[in-house]
Amino acid sequence: MHKPLIVLAAVLLLAACAGSGQTQRERDQAMDLWQEMVRWSEYDGLVDMIHPDWLAEHPIRSIELERLRQFRVTEYRVRQVISDSDEQRVERRVQIRLYHVHSARERVIQHREVWRYDETRDRWLLHSGLPDPSET
């Protein structure tokens, strides 16, 4: 009698772990894609990775994208990763080195990323904005 219950519990536990692993892989893929797009200065594409609700409250103006286009990223370094216990929200603190193409000067900014899993869209999306070259 107890053996079928133990087997069922083990199967359910393994399924939960597999689902969690898939979600973590998708999270890592989304964050890696974001990082690549920042490093290669593909700023227009970054907007597609930001949650539409966040964008509705904090619209990104074209001048912000134009300001970013004046910079090339020379380094993108993840400094800290904080994950909620349910792993549905992750905050990353990153350091970005930016080279200004017109003045030939480099600046270092600290950027905060907030990632959340959106179950209705079935993907990880950013709930924070683009890197701001005026930050320090």
mmCIF file of C-alpha atoms in Angstrom:
data_model
loop_
_atom_site.group_PDB
_atom_site.id
_atom_site.type_symbol
_atom_site.label_atom_id
_atom_site.label_comp_id
_atom_site.label_asym_id
_atom_site.label_seq_id
_atom_site.Cartn_x
_atom_site.Cartn_y
_atom_site.Cartn_z
ATOM 1 C CA MET A 1 0.000 0.000 0.000
ATOM 2 C CA HIS A 2 2.766 2.441 0.900
ATOM 3 C CA LYS A 3 4.967 1.593 -2.076
ATOM 4 C CA PRO A 4 2.647 3.154 -4.740
ATOM 5 C CA LEU A 5 2.400 6.334 -2.651
ATOM 6 C CA ILE A 6 6.167 6.555 -2.334
ATOM 7 C CA VAL A 7 6.609 6.021 -6.077
ATOM 8 C CA LEU A 8 3.949 8.663 -6.830
ATOM 9 C CA ALA A 9 5.585 11.125 -4.448
ATOM 10 C CA ALA A 10 8.985 10.506 -6.056
ATOM 11 C CA VAL A 11 7.577 11.028 -9.556
ATOM 12 C CA LEU A 12 5.876 14.269 -8.521
ATOM 13 C CA LEU A 13 9.059 15.490 -6.844
ATOM 14 C CA LEU A 14 11.133 14.743 -9.941
ATOM 15 C CA ALA A 15 8.586 16.501 -12.156
ATOM 16 C CA ALA A 16 8.698 19.574 -9.935
ATOM 17 C CA CYS A 17 12.491 19.615 -10.047
ATOM 18 C CA ALA A 18 12.497 19.248 -13.827
ATOM 19 C CA GLY A 19 10.039 22.134 -14.171
ATOM 20 C CA SER A 20 12.151 24.288 -11.880
ATOM 21 C CA GLY A 21 15.267 23.426 -13.892
ATOM 22 C CA GLN A 22 13.527 24.417 -17.129
ATOM 23 C CA THR A 23 12.469 27.750 -15.618
ATOM 24 C CA GLN A 24 16.033 28.392 -14.449
ATOM 25 C CA ARG A 25 17.414 27.594 -17.914
ATOM 26 C CA GLU A 26 14.909 29.968 -19.498
ATOM 27 C CA ARG A 27 15.835 32.646 -16.952
ATOM 28 C CA ASP A 28 19.531 32.197 -17.656
ATOM 29 C CA GLN A 29 18.907 32.316 -21.413
ATOM 30 C CA ALA A 30 16.908 35.545 -21.099
ATOM 31 C CA MET A 31 19.594 37.167 -18.942
ATOM 32 C CA ASP A 32 22.361 35.985 -21.275
ATOM 33 C CA LEU A 33 20.500 37.389 -24.285
ATOM 34 C CA TRP A 34 20.033 40.725 -22.490
ATOM 35 C CA GLN A 35 23.725 40.819 -21.620
ATOM 36 C CA GLU A 36 24.748 40.054 -25.224
ATOM 37 C CA MET A 37 22.433 42.722 -26.593
ATOM 38 C CA VAL A 38 23.847 45.306 -24.183
ATOM 39 C CA ARG A 39 27.425 44.295 -25.002
ATOM 40 C CA TRP A 40 26.788 44.577 -28.743
ATOM 41 C CA SER A 41 24.885 47.879 -28.367
ATOM 42 C CA GLU A 42 21.637 46.438 -29.747
ATOM 43 C CA TYR A 43 19.604 48.866 -27.672
ATOM 44 C CA ASP A 44 16.429 48.800 -29.766
ATOM 45 C CA GLY A 45 16.057 45.076 -29.154
ATOM 46 C CA LEU A 46 16.344 45.539 -25.402
ATOM 47 C CA VAL A 47 12.953 47.228 -25.289
ATOM 48 C CA ASP A 48 11.324 43.971 -26.441
ATOM 49 C CA MET A 49 12.649 42.237 -23.331
ATOM 50 C CA ILE A 50 11.011 44.705 -20.929
ATOM 51 C CA HIS A 51 7.570 43.838 -19.564
ATOM 52 C CA PRO A 52 4.771 45.779 -21.328
ATOM 53 C CA ASP A 53 3.173 46.779 -18.020
ATOM 54 C CA TRP A 54 6.454 48.293 -16.843
ATOM 55 C CA LEU A 55 6.840 50.096 -20.165
ATOM 56 C CA ALA A 56 3.310 51.497 -19.887
ATOM 57 C CA GLU A 57 4.246 53.103 -16.559
ATOM 58 C CA HIS A 58 7.780 54.087 -17.627
ATOM 59 C CA PRO A 59 7.795 54.720 -21.383
ATOM 60 C CA ILE A 60 11.208 54.756 -23.016
ATOM 61 C CA ARG A 61 11.695 57.907 -25.021
ATOM 62 C CA SER A 62 13.658 57.917 -28.254
ATOM 63 C CA ILE A 63 16.132 60.366 -26.713
ATOM 64 C CA GLU A 64 17.111 57.684 -24.173
ATOM 65 C CA LEU A 65 17.942 55.279 -26.999
ATOM 66 C CA GLU A 66 19.839 58.022 -28.851
ATOM 67 C CA ARG A 67 21.890 58.720 -25.728
ATOM 68 C CA LEU A 68 22.770 55.026 -25.430
ATOM 69 C CA ARG A 69 23.809 54.864 -29.098
ATOM 70 C CA GLN A 70 26.629 57.286 -28.280
ATOM 71 C CA PHE A 71 28.298 54.574 -26.207
ATOM 72 C CA ARG A 72 29.978 51.248 -26.827
ATOM 73 C CA VAL A 73 30.096 48.731 -24.022
ATOM 74 C CA THR A 74 33.591 47.612 -23.092
ATOM 75 C CA GLU A 75 32.592 45.482 -20.105
ATOM 76 C CA TYR A 76 29.423 44.055 -18.590
ATOM 77 C CA ARG A 77 30.042 42.435 -15.229
ATOM 78 C CA VAL A 78 27.422 40.856 -12.989
ATOM 79 C CA ARG A 79 28.270 41.886 -9.431
ATOM 80 C CA GLN A 80 25.371 40.443 -7.429
ATOM 81 C CA VAL A 81 22.394 38.150 -8.001
ATOM 82 C CA ILE A 82 19.535 37.998 -5.497
ATOM 83 C CA SER A 83 16.755 35.495 -6.054
ATOM 84 C CA ASP A 84 13.431 35.214 -4.225
ATOM 85 C CA SER A 85 12.771 31.946 -2.451
ATOM 86 C CA ASP A 86 10.194 30.920 -5.077
ATOM 87 C CA GLU A 87 12.661 31.895 -7.843
ATOM 88 C CA GLN A 88 10.017 33.883 -9.722
ATOM 89 C CA ARG A 89 11.932 37.154 -9.235
ATOM 90 C CA VAL A 90 15.635 37.819 -9.611
ATOM 91 C CA GLU A 91 17.516 41.044 -9.065
ATOM 92 C CA ARG A 92 20.936 41.551 -10.618
ATOM 93 C CA ARG A 93 23.367 44.341 -9.932
ATOM 94 C CA VAL A 94 25.743 44.846 -12.814
ATOM 95 C CA GLN A 95 28.654 47.102 -13.606
ATOM 96 C CA ILE A 96 28.871 48.390 -17.160
ATOM 97 C CA ARG A 97 31.858 50.158 -18.689
ATOM 98 C CA LEU A 98 30.825 52.504 -21.478
ATOM 99 C CA TYR A 99 33.082 54.143 -24.049
ATOM 100 C CA HIS A 100 31.700 57.423 -25.395
ATOM 101 C CA VAL A 101 32.385 57.460 -29.130
ATOM 102 C CA HIS A 102 32.454 61.268 -29.438
ATOM 103 C CA SER A 103 34.619 62.191 -26.453
ATOM 104 C CA ALA A 104 36.741 58.995 -26.349
ATOM 105 C CA ARG A 105 36.126 58.745 -22.606
ATOM 106 C CA GLU A 106 35.087 55.744 -20.606
ATOM 107 C CA ARG A 107 32.628 55.785 -17.747
ATOM 108 C CA VAL A 108 31.505 53.099 -15.349
ATOM 109 C CA ILE A 109 27.873 52.795 -14.328
ATOM 110 C CA GLN A 110 26.048 50.586 -11.861
ATOM 111 C CA HIS A 111 22.800 49.151 -13.194
ATOM 112 C CA ARG A 112 20.017 47.283 -11.389
ATOM 113 C CA GLU A 113 17.997 44.666 -13.286
ATOM 114 C CA VAL A 114 14.778 43.172 -11.939
ATOM 115 C CA TRP A 115 13.657 39.997 -13.712
ATOM 116 C CA ARG A 116 10.289 38.291 -13.182
ATOM 117 C CA TYR A 117 8.733 35.252 -14.710
ATOM 118 C CA ASP A 118 5.454 36.098 -16.475
ATOM 119 C CA GLU A 119 3.241 33.034 -16.488
ATOM 120 C CA THR A 120 0.754 34.452 -19.017
ATOM 121 C CA ARG A 121 3.541 35.194 -21.507
ATOM 122 C CA ASP A 122 5.502 32.103 -20.427
ATOM 123 C CA ARG A 123 8.835 33.921 -20.332
ATOM 124 C CA TRP A 124 11.179 35.974 -18.210
ATOM 125 C CA LEU A 125 10.883 39.736 -18.657
ATOM 126 C CA LEU A 126 12.680 42.717 -17.230
ATOM 127 C CA HIS A 127 10.807 44.974 -14.800
ATOM 128 C CA SER A 128 13.371 47.755 -14.808
ATOM 129 C CA GLY A 129 14.709 50.091 -17.425
ATOM 130 C CA LEU A 130 17.596 50.442 -19.821
ATOM 131 C CA PRO A 131 21.086 51.218 -18.568
ATOM 132 C CA ASP A 132 21.466 54.949 -17.972
ATOM 133 C CA PRO A 133 24.855 56.369 -19.026
ATOM 134 C CA SER A 134 24.407 59.288 -16.628
ATOM 135 C CA GLU A 135 24.362 56.962 -13.583
ATOM 136 C CA THR A 136 27.445 56.438 -11.457
#
